[in-house]
Amino acid sequence: MGRENPAAEEALCLLRSRLCDPNFIFKPLSDSPDSNYSKLKFMISSSITEACNNSVLLLGPRGSGKVAVLELVLRDLLLEYPDMISVIKLSGLLHSEDVCAFKEIARQLCVENQLLFSKMASFDDNSQFMIAMLRECGLAHKTIVFVLDEFDLFAQGKQRLLYSLLDAMQSVTSQAVVIGVSCRLDADQLLEKRVRSRFSHRKLLFLPPSSEDLQRLMEHILSLPIDSSLPQDYAVEFNAKLQNVLADKRFKVIIDTYMNSDSTANHLLGFLFRAVSNMKLENGFLTLENFEAALSNVQRQPKLESLKDCSIVELYILVCMKRLEVKEQNSYNFNSMMKEYKSIHDSLRTPDYYSRSVCLRAFEHLLQRELISFTDKRGQNQSVEFHPVKLLVSFHELHQGLKSYRSCPAILQKLMAG
Amino acid sequence: MGKEESPQVTRRTTRSSSSAANLDNVAEKTKAKDPPPPTLNDLLFGEEKPITLDDLLSSFPGRRVQILELLRILGPVNCPMLPVFIYGGTSTGKTSIILRIFAHLNRPFVYSSCLTCYSPRILFESVLDQLLLHRKSAANGYSSAKRCERPSDFVNFLREALTSILCNLQGNSGNLRSKKLEGQANGHMIYLIFDNLELVREWIKSNTMLPFLFNLYDILKMPEVGVIFISNTSPDTYYSCMGYVEPTPVYFPDYTEDNLRQIFMRNQSNKKLYSSFLDIVLKPFCRVTRRLDELSTAFSLLYKKYCEPLSDQGIVPNEDMKRRLFSQLQPHIASSLNEIFRVISLPSAEVGATKKPKRKDTTRKSGGCEVPDQLDFHMSTSAKYLLISAFLASRNPATLDASLFDSTGGSDSRKRKRKPSEKSKEHKETAEQESLMKGPGTFPLERLLAIFQCITSVAADEEEQENDGLGIQAGDNSLMSDVLLQLSSLCNASLIVKGGSCPLDGSTRYRSTVCEDMTLQVARSLKFPLSKYLYRG
């Protein structure tokens, strides 16, 4: 692959590594003075210079670049104030338990300050160590920045971590910033009263980029640098072709359909990643077809796909279940489905009539495909035939699926309709 | 292929690596000697030399689009990638293709299946063991390299292990840029593959595990790590535990009829003959299932049947012979369609032995339900009676016990049944509906024992009449011996299951899972008039 055109391969690698690097992507969105980047940077740097405590919540939908912007800010501040900041990062997914969280804080503090970390330290030891470290750092005019990713998960349980963090920040000796990152807009409402009263209630809202921003972002990500190891004429040609694609009406339609469901930046990245992967290395340019292919790759209709994978018997079972639901039978299982199947066969003489055992296995396949499921998880010792089941596809989807099914028996369509 | 014995390759003997090697005849060299100390190359697929793209494509007919798509996503050497989510039905080649792709690319990867690693701890430790090049052996007491249970510890260890591995890889590629060693890893990316991800949803901690796994890439923040998920179910079945940005999806559809034909035609010695065989069987079978694993078991038996009249297996069939063979096979197709899913323990001996659909058993656990005609039940007489009485207790309403088993009451109940009014008919319909829904009823132990006593005494009476009072008490005695023991062994065979306990008196209730056909067979073997005692709506 790609031995034909080393420049194209290099370009592809460059684009892909850009797409996988959130810091690069959110750089241009943080230029303007009223961006979240500037606000956040101002806030943290002022608390560093004025040696005060602070806390802030970064809120916004998943994939809107909260962590990426925060990382950018922290990276720049670390350059600006070397030796004055130490960053402790926790994630709600990993450290939502208090014991775990304190241990991780102690571990990271030890690493930062070249201390020996004891794995055997107890919860109390660790929390006392943290308080002591906060005081020491305060005396040394060193700010500790706590980043709590998935902040809402820390609010489960007793919130001991949040309380001791925010409580420690009430004293003048400590010097720390707590930054919570969450995609729950009501994250501060989850806090207990004693915690909420100690929280500063500063919030930064991250909104999905506007369409102009999106356009700028795509240009920023996809165009190649002119002054790099890439051959210059290739880069210029690549950029010119890219501009053509970006300006194309059809491209706008593609982007609009894709961004309709979710207009965050990370959502766009997934799409661009597929498009860039689709790039043909032989000619080495991004074309409109790449984006079209990416759209069909990314936008999937899983239920319709699995309907297409079904065999005829499985479709019969689905249609029988649909008919039972139309009859308003409030709960049904394999046996009642078989009764319906048999009655259909008796009245219409379908060519596809199989024995009970075959149907049972087909039924199990459907369960595996998750087109149907048991209505309740209880009573597992009861056998499959007697378990009440329900359809997981809507009638409309089933209808759609039958229509698009290759060589679907006409009789099934008829049964489905009436 | 003796590679299962060789510990050196067992790390990579996944279901598909063995099957894929089977398909390709690229058998690995087995080494009988002691395994060498693990090296970085253990993270490769473990082939002598990488397979070519053409080999890869030709070994998976009908999967060209998916293979190319995956190769595009994985990209050229040392290209970072976003997480990928591969999904598609069972036996569509997801795992084997991704593993073969890595054999082709010759890049290091870590494969762990959530099927064998059935809890977070085992999953974490398996990943770490592979990364730390740790091999469980008698010397280390078959323990893992690191003990870690929590995701937080796992991430720390993982980051450590990955950094050291990546350092090594980078060092390697730096040193050996000029002369590429055979079997040397390509590039300095490492890929983590998680197979059977759908099973994680059933784990106890699934609501934290799934977001964690899906977010692993973002948590690690290492562009040199690629994460690949393989799942049987589509991404929308994970929505209930949302909390992550969706990975980019790759879909493996089920094989079409043409694909199946291509697959079955591979490695056939007599292609013409097999093709004419497929002409007959493929179409009807595809209406029932398109799953490769099920079809191949069914076809292997049918093909033997098909070839039976032929003396020479290498013969090229002409039209006439095809017709003859077709008429020969035709009756078998229908029957085999109906028993397509039967699990056959002795394939060669049992071909065509049973024509009746046998998979009418109730629970999947109870494989013991499938008893071919000609085999006798290896059960004692009392166990058989117990089985019958359990069946009766499950099917008959408890209120009718007295009338059914009392010799005088029997006629009474029949009289009552004779006048079906409109209302009772309606009643009957709903009752039928209910019985369809509810399945066999539950019963307490006392009722089972009472029925058991009744029917055994009847049997003993009959025996008495036959023997003219010779074995007066003998039959009864033998039948009543250790009934409770028999009951527990029937429970173990899950012919009878323990249901929930009664909410009022707290005693355990039982339920018979045996189907009517089988009970009838049991009754026949005892010459017991089952139908006389069975209440029918």
mmCIF file of N, CA and C in Angstrom, chain A residues 259-359:
data_model
loop_
_atom_site.group_PDB
_atom_site.id
_atom_site.type_symbol
_atom_site.label_atom_id
_atom_site.label_comp_id
_atom_site.label_asym_id
_atom_site.label_seq_id
_atom_site.Cartn_x
_atom_site.Cartn_y
_atom_site.Cartn_z
ATOM 1 N N MET A 259 -23.958 16.589 10.600
ATOM 2 C CA MET A 259 -23.914 17.336 11.848
ATOM 3 C C MET A 259 -25.298 17.575 12.439
ATOM 4 N N ASN A 260 -26.320 17.173 11.723
ATOM 5 C CA ASN A 260 -27.680 17.356 12.243
ATOM 6 C C ASN A 260 -27.865 16.677 13.580
ATOM 7 N N SER A 261 -27.354 15.461 13.688
ATOM 8 C CA SER A 261 -27.627 14.695 14.901
ATOM 9 C C SER A 261 -26.802 15.219 16.067
ATOM 10 N N ASP A 262 -25.610 15.674 15.792
ATOM 11 C CA ASP A 262 -24.713 16.047 16.872
ATOM 12 C C ASP A 262 -23.700 17.004 16.269
ATOM 13 N N SER A 263 -23.642 18.227 16.758
ATOM 14 C CA SER A 263 -22.784 19.193 16.082
ATOM 15 C C SER A 263 -21.543 19.528 16.889
ATOM 16 N N THR A 264 -21.082 18.593 17.718
ATOM 17 C CA THR A 264 -19.867 18.880 18.471
ATOM 18 C C THR A 264 -18.636 18.606 17.607
ATOM 19 N N ALA A 265 -17.533 19.138 18.068
ATOM 20 C CA ALA A 265 -16.308 19.045 17.272
ATOM 21 C C ALA A 265 -15.820 17.608 17.159
ATOM 22 N N ASN A 266 -15.897 16.853 18.260
ATOM 23 C CA ASN A 266 -15.392 15.484 18.208
ATOM 24 C C ASN A 266 -16.202 14.606 17.269
ATOM 25 N N HIS A 267 -17.490 14.924 17.173
ATOM 26 C CA HIS A 267 -18.339 14.189 16.249
ATOM 27 C C HIS A 267 -17.847 14.398 14.823
ATOM 28 N N LEU A 268 -17.469 15.635 14.549
ATOM 29 C CA LEU A 268 -16.940 15.953 13.226
ATOM 30 C C LEU A 268 -15.637 15.188 12.982
ATOM 31 N N LEU A 269 -14.837 15.066 14.024
ATOM 32 C CA LEU A 269 -13.543 14.413 13.858
ATOM 33 C C LEU A 269 -13.695 12.980 13.376
ATOM 34 N N GLY A 270 -14.659 12.268 13.973
ATOM 35 C CA GLY A 270 -14.883 10.889 13.563
ATOM 36 C C GLY A 270 -15.150 10.797 12.072
ATOM 37 N N PHE A 271 -15.940 11.747 11.601
ATOM 38 C CA PHE A 271 -16.290 11.773 10.184
ATOM 39 C C PHE A 271 -15.070 12.098 9.330
ATOM 40 N N LEU A 272 -14.339 13.133 9.743
ATOM 41 C CA LEU A 272 -13.146 13.516 8.970
ATOM 42 C C LEU A 272 -12.124 12.384 8.967
ATOM 43 N N PHE A 273 -12.058 11.672 10.095
ATOM 44 C CA PHE A 273 -11.099 10.569 10.170
ATOM 45 C C PHE A 273 -11.407 9.525 9.103
ATOM 46 N N ARG A 274 -12.694 9.189 8.997
ATOM 47 C CA ARG A 274 -13.065 8.198 7.977
ATOM 48 C C ARG A 274 -12.772 8.724 6.580
ATOM 49 N N ALA A 275 -13.090 10.008 6.381
ATOM 50 C CA ALA A 275 -12.876 10.588 5.049
ATOM 51 C C ALA A 275 -11.397 10.568 4.697
ATOM 52 N N VAL A 276 -10.567 10.948 5.660
ATOM 53 C CA VAL A 276 -9.123 10.975 5.401
ATOM 54 C C VAL A 276 -8.604 9.556 5.170
ATOM 55 N N SER A 277 -9.138 8.580 5.945
ATOM 56 C CA SER A 277 -8.704 7.197 5.730
ATOM 57 C C SER A 277 -9.093 6.716 4.341
ATOM 58 N N ASN A 278 -10.178 7.262 3.833
ATOM 59 C CA ASN A 278 -10.633 6.837 2.509
ATOM 60 C C ASN A 278 -9.782 7.412 1.381
ATOM 61 N N MET A 279 -8.914 8.341 1.726
ATOM 62 C CA MET A 279 -8.135 9.002 0.680
ATOM 63 C C MET A 279 -7.315 7.989 -0.107
ATOM 64 N N LYS A 280 -7.384 8.099 -1.421
ATOM 65 C CA LYS A 280 -6.631 7.184 -2.284
ATOM 66 C C LYS A 280 -5.165 7.621 -2.288
ATOM 67 N N LEU A 281 -4.288 6.678 -1.983
ATOM 68 C CA LEU A 281 -2.879 7.041 -1.920
ATOM 69 C C LEU A 281 -2.274 7.202 -3.307
ATOM 70 N N GLU A 282 -2.937 6.626 -4.329
ATOM 71 C CA GLU A 282 -2.365 6.695 -5.675
ATOM 72 C C GLU A 282 -2.333 8.135 -6.165
ATOM 73 N N ASN A 283 -3.469 8.845 -6.018
ATOM 74 C CA ASN A 283 -3.416 10.240 -6.451
ATOM 75 C C ASN A 283 -3.115 11.188 -5.293
ATOM 76 N N GLY A 284 -3.504 10.774 -4.069
ATOM 77 C CA GLY A 284 -3.080 11.539 -2.910
ATOM 78 C C GLY A 284 -3.826 12.831 -2.668
ATOM 79 N N PHE A 285 -5.086 12.908 -3.139
ATOM 80 C CA PHE A 285 -5.862 14.121 -2.871
ATOM 81 C C PHE A 285 -7.196 13.737 -2.274
ATOM 82 N N LEU A 286 -7.711 14.610 -1.436
ATOM 83 C CA LEU A 286 -9.036 14.382 -0.874
ATOM 84 C C LEU A 286 -10.073 14.763 -1.920
ATOM 85 N N THR A 287 -11.035 13.881 -2.140
ATOM 86 C CA THR A 287 -12.079 14.182 -3.118
ATOM 87 C C THR A 287 -13.429 14.141 -2.426
ATOM 88 N N LEU A 288 -14.416 14.619 -3.151
ATOM 89 C CA LEU A 288 -15.770 14.627 -2.603
ATOM 90 C C LEU A 288 -16.245 13.200 -2.338
ATOM 91 N N GLU A 289 -15.795 12.269 -3.197
ATOM 92 C CA GLU A 289 -16.214 10.870 -3.038
ATOM 93 C C GLU A 289 -15.750 10.334 -1.677
ATOM 94 N N ASN A 290 -14.571 10.742 -1.246
ATOM 95 C CA ASN A 290 -14.074 10.299 0.056
ATOM 96 C C ASN A 290 -15.057 10.660 1.153
ATOM 97 N N PHE A 291 -15.572 11.884 1.057
ATOM 98 C CA PHE A 291 -16.497 12.336 2.098
ATOM 99 C C PHE A 291 -17.834 11.621 1.987
ATOM 100 N N GLU A 292 -18.256 11.394 0.745
ATOM 101 C CA GLU A 292 -19.521 10.678 0.572
ATOM 102 C C GLU A 292 -19.416 9.267 1.147
ATOM 103 N N ALA A 293 -18.302 8.617 0.819
ATOM 104 C CA ALA A 293 -18.098 7.248 1.327
ATOM 105 C C ALA A 293 -18.050 7.261 2.847
ATOM 106 N N ALA A 294 -17.394 8.259 3.403
ATOM 107 C CA ALA A 294 -17.281 8.337 4.866
ATOM 108 C C ALA A 294 -18.653 8.486 5.501
ATOM 109 N N LEU A 295 -19.514 9.269 4.849
ATOM 110 C CA LEU A 295 -20.852 9.466 5.410
ATOM 111 C C LEU A 295 -21.597 8.138 5.478
ATOM 112 N N SER A 296 -21.497 7.355 4.373
ATOM 113 C CA SER A 296 -22.212 6.074 4.391
ATOM 114 C C SER A 296 -21.534 5.100 5.350
ATOM 115 N N ASN A 297 -20.237 5.276 5.564
ATOM 116 C CA ASN A 297 -19.555 4.402 6.520
ATOM 117 C C ASN A 297 -19.969 4.702 7.945
ATOM 118 N N VAL A 298 -20.121 5.982 8.224
ATOM 119 C CA VAL A 298 -20.319 6.377 9.613
ATOM 120 C C VAL A 298 -21.785 6.339 10.005
ATOM 121 N N GLN A 299 -22.637 6.775 9.082
ATOM 122 C CA GLN A 299 -24.061 6.796 9.429
ATOM 123 C C GLN A 299 -24.660 5.430 9.178
ATOM 124 N N ARG A 300 -24.910 4.716 10.240
ATOM 125 C CA ARG A 300 -25.368 3.336 10.119
ATOM 126 C C ARG A 300 -26.783 3.227 10.652
ATOM 127 N N GLN A 301 -27.506 2.269 10.095
ATOM 128 C CA GLN A 301 -28.833 1.965 10.637
ATOM 129 C C GLN A 301 -28.802 0.524 11.086
ATOM 130 N N PRO A 302 -28.333 0.297 12.309
ATOM 131 C CA PRO A 302 -28.042 -1.069 12.733
ATOM 132 C C PRO A 302 -29.247 -2.002 12.672
ATOM 133 N N LYS A 303 -30.419 -1.472 12.999
ATOM 134 C CA LYS A 303 -31.574 -2.366 13.023
ATOM 135 C C LYS A 303 -31.908 -2.854 11.615
ATOM 136 N N LEU A 304 -31.858 -1.941 10.665
ATOM 137 C CA LEU A 304 -32.157 -2.340 9.288
ATOM 138 C C LEU A 304 -31.102 -3.312 8.783
ATOM 139 N N GLU A 305 -29.853 -3.060 9.170
ATOM 140 C CA GLU A 305 -28.789 -3.968 8.750
ATOM 141 C C GLU A 305 -29.047 -5.367 9.274
ATOM 142 N N SER A 306 -29.412 -5.452 10.553
ATOM 143 C CA SER A 306 -29.579 -6.811 11.071
ATOM 144 C C SER A 306 -30.855 -7.443 10.520
ATOM 145 N N LEU A 307 -31.828 -6.631 10.140
ATOM 146 C CA LEU A 307 -32.994 -7.210 9.468
ATOM 147 C C LEU A 307 -32.582 -7.809 8.130
ATOM 148 N N LYS A 308 -31.673 -7.131 7.460
ATOM 149 C CA LYS A 308 -31.211 -7.646 6.169
ATOM 150 C C LYS A 308 -30.450 -8.948 6.344
ATOM 151 N N ASP A 309 -29.840 -9.124 7.506
ATOM 152 C CA ASP A 309 -29.083 -10.343 7.742
ATOM 153 C C ASP A 309 -29.964 -11.527 8.109
ATOM 154 N N CYS A 310 -31.218 -11.253 8.444
ATOM 155 C CA CYS A 310 -32.091 -12.329 8.897
ATOM 156 C C CYS A 310 -32.376 -13.306 7.766
ATOM 157 N N SER A 311 -32.627 -14.553 8.142
ATOM 158 C CA SER A 311 -33.090 -15.517 7.141
ATOM 159 C C SER A 311 -34.611 -15.400 7.035
ATOM 160 N N ILE A 312 -35.168 -16.120 6.054
ATOM 161 C CA ILE A 312 -36.609 -16.015 5.821
ATOM 162 C C ILE A 312 -37.394 -16.465 7.048
ATOM 163 N N VAL A 313 -36.938 -17.537 7.677
ATOM 164 C CA VAL A 313 -37.663 -18.034 8.852
ATOM 165 C C VAL A 313 -37.679 -16.990 9.949
ATOM 166 N N GLU A 314 -36.544 -16.343 10.133
ATOM 167 C CA GLU A 314 -36.474 -15.325 11.179
ATOM 168 C C GLU A 314 -37.419 -14.173 10.866
ATOM 169 N N LEU A 315 -37.521 -13.835 9.578
ATOM 170 C CA LEU A 315 -38.459 -12.773 9.202
ATOM 171 C C LEU A 315 -39.890 -13.200 9.508
ATOM 172 N N TYR A 316 -40.199 -14.471 9.228
ATOM 173 C CA TYR A 316 -41.538 -14.959 9.538
ATOM 174 C C TYR A 316 -41.844 -14.785 11.016
ATOM 175 N N ILE A 317 -40.867 -15.131 11.826
ATOM 176 C CA ILE A 317 -41.085 -15.023 13.274
ATOM 177 C C ILE A 317 -41.328 -13.563 13.661
ATOM 178 N N LEU A 318 -40.545 -12.672 13.088
ATOM 179 C CA LEU A 318 -40.730 -11.255 13.407
ATOM 180 C C LEU A 318 -42.109 -10.779 12.999
ATOM 181 N N VAL A 319 -42.532 -11.197 11.795
ATOM 182 C CA VAL A 319 -43.839 -10.753 11.323
ATOM 183 C C VAL A 319 -44.939 -11.333 12.204
ATOM 184 N N CYS A 320 -44.786 -12.580 12.602
ATOM 185 C CA CYS A 320 -45.787 -13.178 13.493
ATOM 186 C C CYS A 320 -45.869 -12.392 14.798
ATOM 187 N N MET A 321 -44.707 -12.011 15.326
ATOM 188 C CA MET A 321 -44.728 -11.263 16.571
ATOM 189 C C MET A 321 -45.381 -9.904 16.377
ATOM 190 N N LYS A 322 -45.098 -9.305 15.235
ATOM 191 C CA LYS A 322 -45.720 -8.016 14.950
ATOM 192 C C LYS A 322 -47.239 -8.180 14.899
ATOM 193 N N ARG A 323 -47.706 -9.261 14.285
ATOM 194 C CA ARG A 323 -49.151 -9.475 14.193
ATOM 195 C C ARG A 323 -49.765 -9.668 15.566
ATOM 196 N N LEU A 324 -49.036 -10.364 16.421
ATOM 197 C CA LEU A 324 -49.537 -10.535 17.785
ATOM 198 C C LEU A 324 -49.626 -9.196 18.495
ATOM 199 N N GLU A 325 -48.666 -8.348 18.234
ATOM 200 C CA GLU A 325 -48.705 -7.041 18.897
ATOM 201 C C GLU A 325 -49.847 -6.202 18.374
ATOM 202 N N VAL A 326 -50.107 -6.317 17.067
ATOM 203 C CA VAL A 326 -51.229 -5.572 16.496
ATOM 204 C C VAL A 326 -52.537 -6.048 17.101
ATOM 205 N N LYS A 327 -52.598 -7.356 17.373
ATOM 206 C CA LYS A 327 -53.811 -7.902 17.985
ATOM 207 C C LYS A 327 -53.943 -7.491 19.448
ATOM 208 N N GLU A 328 -53.010 -6.725 19.900
ATOM 209 C CA GLU A 328 -53.012 -6.230 21.276
ATOM 210 C C GLU A 328 -52.972 -7.336 22.300
ATOM 211 N N GLN A 329 -52.236 -8.357 21.965
ATOM 212 C CA GLN A 329 -51.977 -9.377 22.959
ATOM 213 C C GLN A 329 -50.894 -8.803 23.857
ATOM 214 N N ASN A 330 -51.190 -8.616 25.122
ATOM 215 C CA ASN A 330 -50.249 -7.794 25.894
ATOM 216 C C ASN A 330 -48.947 -8.500 26.205
ATOM 217 N N SER A 331 -48.984 -9.823 26.304
ATOM 218 C CA SER A 331 -47.675 -10.475 26.430
ATOM 219 C C SER A 331 -47.739 -11.791 25.687
ATOM 220 N N TYR A 332 -46.673 -12.121 25.061
ATOM 221 C CA TYR A 332 -46.651 -13.350 24.277
ATOM 222 C C TYR A 332 -45.272 -13.964 24.361
ATOM 223 N N ASN A 333 -45.202 -15.244 24.050
ATOM 224 C CA ASN A 333 -43.901 -15.909 24.076
ATOM 225 C C ASN A 333 -43.764 -16.781 22.840
ATOM 226 N N PHE A 334 -42.752 -17.616 22.848
ATOM 227 C CA PHE A 334 -42.482 -18.428 21.671
ATOM 228 C C PHE A 334 -43.678 -19.298 21.304
ATOM 229 N N ASN A 335 -44.343 -19.862 22.320
ATOM 230 C CA ASN A 335 -45.457 -20.751 22.023
ATOM 231 C C ASN A 335 -46.590 -20.034 21.319
ATOM 232 N N SER A 336 -46.941 -18.850 21.822
ATOM 233 C CA SER A 336 -48.036 -18.145 21.161
ATOM 234 C C SER A 336 -47.616 -17.691 19.779
ATOM 235 N N MET A 337 -46.338 -17.378 19.629
ATOM 236 C CA MET A 337 -45.845 -17.010 18.305
ATOM 237 C C MET A 337 -45.978 -18.198 17.363
ATOM 238 N N MET A 338 -45.641 -19.389 17.854
ATOM 239 C CA MET A 338 -45.739 -20.576 17.008
ATOM 240 C C MET A 338 -47.181 -20.838 16.604
ATOM 241 N N LYS A 339 -48.111 -20.551 17.508
ATOM 242 C CA LYS A 339 -49.527 -20.750 17.198
ATOM 243 C C LYS A 339 -49.922 -19.850 16.039
ATOM 244 N N GLU A 340 -49.456 -18.604 16.113
ATOM 245 C CA GLU A 340 -49.755 -17.660 15.045
ATOM 246 C C GLU A 340 -49.122 -18.123 13.729
ATOM 247 N N TYR A 341 -47.902 -18.577 13.830
ATOM 248 C CA TYR A 341 -47.175 -19.058 12.652
ATOM 249 C C TYR A 341 -47.922 -20.213 12.001
ATOM 250 N N LYS A 342 -48.413 -21.089 12.853
ATOM 251 C CA LYS A 342 -49.127 -22.258 12.342
ATOM 252 C C LYS A 342 -50.439 -21.829 11.693
ATOM 253 N N SER A 343 -51.123 -20.875 12.321
ATOM 254 C CA SER A 343 -52.402 -20.452 11.755
ATOM 255 C C SER A 343 -52.184 -19.759 10.415
ATOM 256 N N ILE A 344 -51.093 -19.005 10.308
ATOM 257 C CA ILE A 344 -50.769 -18.380 9.022
ATOM 258 C C ILE A 344 -50.537 -19.452 7.977
ATOM 259 N N HIS A 345 -49.793 -20.451 8.390
ATOM 260 C CA HIS A 345 -49.488 -21.522 7.451
ATOM 261 C C HIS A 345 -50.757 -22.256 7.049
ATOM 262 N N ASP A 346 -51.641 -22.501 8.017
ATOM 263 C CA ASP A 346 -52.873 -23.230 7.706
ATOM 264 C C ASP A 346 -53.752 -22.468 6.745
ATOM 265 N N SER A 347 -53.809 -21.144 6.929
ATOM 266 C CA SER A 347 -54.727 -20.382 6.077
ATOM 267 C C SER A 347 -54.112 -20.072 4.722
ATOM 268 N N LEU A 348 -52.806 -19.878 4.667
ATOM 269 C CA LEU A 348 -52.208 -19.405 3.413
ATOM 270 C C LEU A 348 -51.350 -20.434 2.701
ATOM 271 N N ARG A 349 -51.070 -21.523 3.342
ATOM 272 C CA ARG A 349 -50.229 -22.562 2.719
ATOM 273 C C ARG A 349 -48.889 -21.994 2.257
ATOM 274 N N THR A 350 -48.166 -21.409 3.155
ATOM 275 C CA THR A 350 -46.878 -20.844 2.746
ATOM 276 C C THR A 350 -45.893 -21.977 2.479
ATOM 277 N N PRO A 351 -44.955 -21.719 1.575
ATOM 278 C CA PRO A 351 -43.956 -22.761 1.312
ATOM 279 C C PRO A 351 -42.956 -22.893 2.457
ATOM 280 N N ASP A 352 -42.825 -21.847 3.257
ATOM 281 C CA ASP A 352 -41.817 -21.888 4.318
ATOM 282 C C ASP A 352 -42.456 -22.280 5.631
ATOM 283 N N TYR A 353 -42.670 -23.554 5.799
ATOM 284 C CA TYR A 353 -43.147 -23.976 7.106
ATOM 285 C C TYR A 353 -42.135 -24.942 7.672
ATOM 286 N N TYR A 354 -41.571 -24.570 8.788
ATOM 287 C CA TYR A 354 -40.529 -25.408 9.354
ATOM 288 C C TYR A 354 -40.950 -25.927 10.707
ATOM 289 N N SER A 355 -40.240 -26.941 11.138
ATOM 290 C CA SER A 355 -40.622 -27.574 12.392
ATOM 291 C C SER A 355 -40.306 -26.637 13.552
ATOM 292 N N ARG A 356 -40.871 -27.027 14.662
ATOM 293 C CA ARG A 356 -40.739 -26.222 15.864
ATOM 294 C C ARG A 356 -39.278 -26.034 16.272
ATOM 295 N N SER A 357 -38.506 -27.083 16.095
ATOM 296 C CA SER A 357 -37.114 -26.984 16.539
ATOM 297 C C SER A 357 -36.353 -25.950 15.717
ATOM 298 N N VAL A 358 -36.612 -25.939 14.418
ATOM 299 C CA VAL A 358 -35.941 -24.966 13.564
ATOM 300 C C VAL A 358 -36.350 -23.554 13.964
ATOM 301 N N CYS A 359 -37.643 -23.399 14.200
ATOM 302 C CA CYS A 359 -38.129 -22.072 14.589
ATOM 303 C C CYS A 359 -37.519 -21.647 15.919
#
